Protein backbone atom coordinates (compact mmCIF):
# COMPACT_ATOMS: atom_id res chain seq x y z
CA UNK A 1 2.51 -12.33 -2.19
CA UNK A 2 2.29 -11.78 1.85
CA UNK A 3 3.98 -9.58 4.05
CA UNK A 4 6.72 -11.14 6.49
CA UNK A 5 9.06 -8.74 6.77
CA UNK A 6 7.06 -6.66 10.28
CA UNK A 7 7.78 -3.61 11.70
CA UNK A 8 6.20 -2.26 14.61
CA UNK A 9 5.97 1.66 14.60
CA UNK A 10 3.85 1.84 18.13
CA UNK A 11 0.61 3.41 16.71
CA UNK A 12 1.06 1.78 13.48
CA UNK A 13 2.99 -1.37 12.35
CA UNK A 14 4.18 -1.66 8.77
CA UNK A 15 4.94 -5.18 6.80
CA UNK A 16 6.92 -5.13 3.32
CA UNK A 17 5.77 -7.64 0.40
CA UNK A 18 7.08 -10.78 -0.02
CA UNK A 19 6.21 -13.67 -2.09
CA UNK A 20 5.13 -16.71 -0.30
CA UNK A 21 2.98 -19.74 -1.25
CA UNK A 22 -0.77 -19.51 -2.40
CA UNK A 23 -2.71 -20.32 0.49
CA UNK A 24 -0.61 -17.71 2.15
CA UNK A 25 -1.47 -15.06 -0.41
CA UNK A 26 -2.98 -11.18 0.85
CA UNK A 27 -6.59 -11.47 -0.54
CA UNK A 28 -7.64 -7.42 -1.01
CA UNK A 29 -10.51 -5.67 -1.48
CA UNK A 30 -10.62 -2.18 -2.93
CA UNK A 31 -14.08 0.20 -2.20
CA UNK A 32 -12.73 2.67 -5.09
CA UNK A 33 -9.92 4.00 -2.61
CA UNK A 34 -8.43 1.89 -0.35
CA UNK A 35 -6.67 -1.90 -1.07
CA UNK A 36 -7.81 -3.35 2.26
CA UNK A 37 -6.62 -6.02 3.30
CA UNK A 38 -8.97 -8.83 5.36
CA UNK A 39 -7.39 -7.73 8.37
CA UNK A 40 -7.92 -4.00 8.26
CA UNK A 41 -4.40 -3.17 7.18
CA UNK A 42 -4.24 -1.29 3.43
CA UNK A 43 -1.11 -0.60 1.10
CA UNK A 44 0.34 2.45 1.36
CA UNK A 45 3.06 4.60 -0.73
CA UNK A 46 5.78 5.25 1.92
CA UNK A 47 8.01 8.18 1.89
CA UNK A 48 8.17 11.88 3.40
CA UNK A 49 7.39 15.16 2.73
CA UNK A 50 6.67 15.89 -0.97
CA UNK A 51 8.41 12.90 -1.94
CA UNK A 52 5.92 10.11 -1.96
CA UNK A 53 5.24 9.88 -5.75
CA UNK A 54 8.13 8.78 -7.53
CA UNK A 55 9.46 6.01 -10.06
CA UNK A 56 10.90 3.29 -7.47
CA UNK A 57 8.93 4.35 -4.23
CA UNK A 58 7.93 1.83 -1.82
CA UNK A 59 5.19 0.51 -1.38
CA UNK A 60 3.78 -1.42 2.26
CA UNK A 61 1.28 -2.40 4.24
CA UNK A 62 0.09 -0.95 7.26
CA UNK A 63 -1.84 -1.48 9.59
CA UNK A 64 -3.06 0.97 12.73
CA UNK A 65 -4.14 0.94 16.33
CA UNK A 66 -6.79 3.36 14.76
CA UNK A 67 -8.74 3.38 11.58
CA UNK A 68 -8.36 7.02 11.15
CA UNK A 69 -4.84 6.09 10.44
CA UNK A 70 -5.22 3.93 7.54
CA UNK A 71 -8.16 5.90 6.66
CA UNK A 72 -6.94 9.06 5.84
CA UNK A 73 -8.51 10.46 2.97
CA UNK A 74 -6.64 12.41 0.33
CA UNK A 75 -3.15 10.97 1.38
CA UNK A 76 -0.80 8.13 0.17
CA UNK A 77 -3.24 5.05 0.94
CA UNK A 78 -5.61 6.37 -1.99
CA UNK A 79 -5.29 4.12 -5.01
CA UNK A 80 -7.27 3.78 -8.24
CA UNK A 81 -7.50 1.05 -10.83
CA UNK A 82 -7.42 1.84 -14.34
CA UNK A 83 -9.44 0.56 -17.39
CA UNK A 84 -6.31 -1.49 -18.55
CA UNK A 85 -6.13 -3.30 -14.48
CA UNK A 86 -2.84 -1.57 -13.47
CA UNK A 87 -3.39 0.26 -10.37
CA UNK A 88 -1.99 3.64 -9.57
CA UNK A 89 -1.57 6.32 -6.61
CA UNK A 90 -4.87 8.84 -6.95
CA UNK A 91 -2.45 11.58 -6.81
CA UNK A 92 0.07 10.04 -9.36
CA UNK A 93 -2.32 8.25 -12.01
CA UNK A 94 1.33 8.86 -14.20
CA UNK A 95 2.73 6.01 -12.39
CA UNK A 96 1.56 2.52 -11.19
CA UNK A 97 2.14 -0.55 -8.81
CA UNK A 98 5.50 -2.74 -10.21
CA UNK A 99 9.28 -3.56 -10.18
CA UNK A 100 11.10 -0.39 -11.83
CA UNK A 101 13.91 -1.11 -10.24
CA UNK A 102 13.91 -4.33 -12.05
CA UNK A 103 13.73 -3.02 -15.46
CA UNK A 104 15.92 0.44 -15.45
């Protein structure tokens, strides 16, 4: 996977996932909160209001001028990986990272 589609928000610029060849691919690391990627940006649910959570939500990276930005604690850049390796929103452990829309 790696992000090509770009979008540049001012403070913030977003890229969607794509799938591209392997020495392309978005190496991560996660510090039991964040997916970082090696540039600083981290995946995010997107969404507004009380609407972030749901089956068939996206799901970016983004990237900020500012790490408080990406950073935010408690909001939808808060991940966690379960025992069986799927990884979920904190705040939504009910659902996880995949293709719904695929498979409904």
């Amino acid at each position: 996977l790696r992000t090509q589609q770009y979008y540049n928000f001012g403070n913030a610029c977003n890229n969607a996932l794509t799938i591209a060849s392997c020495k392309d691919a978005i190496k991560v690391s996660y510090d039991g909160r964040l997916l970082r990627c090696q540039n600083g940006a981290v995946f995010r649910v997107m969404g507004g209001g009380h609407h972030f959570y749901h089956v068939g939500a996206p799901v970016s990276i983004i990237r900020a001028k500012k790490e408080t930005i990406t950073s935010w604690k408690g909001g939808q850049n808060d991940f966690i990986v379960n025992e069986e390796g799927s990884i979920s929103p904190r705040h939504s452990p009910n659902l996880a990272l995949g293709c719904a829309c695929l498979w409904s």
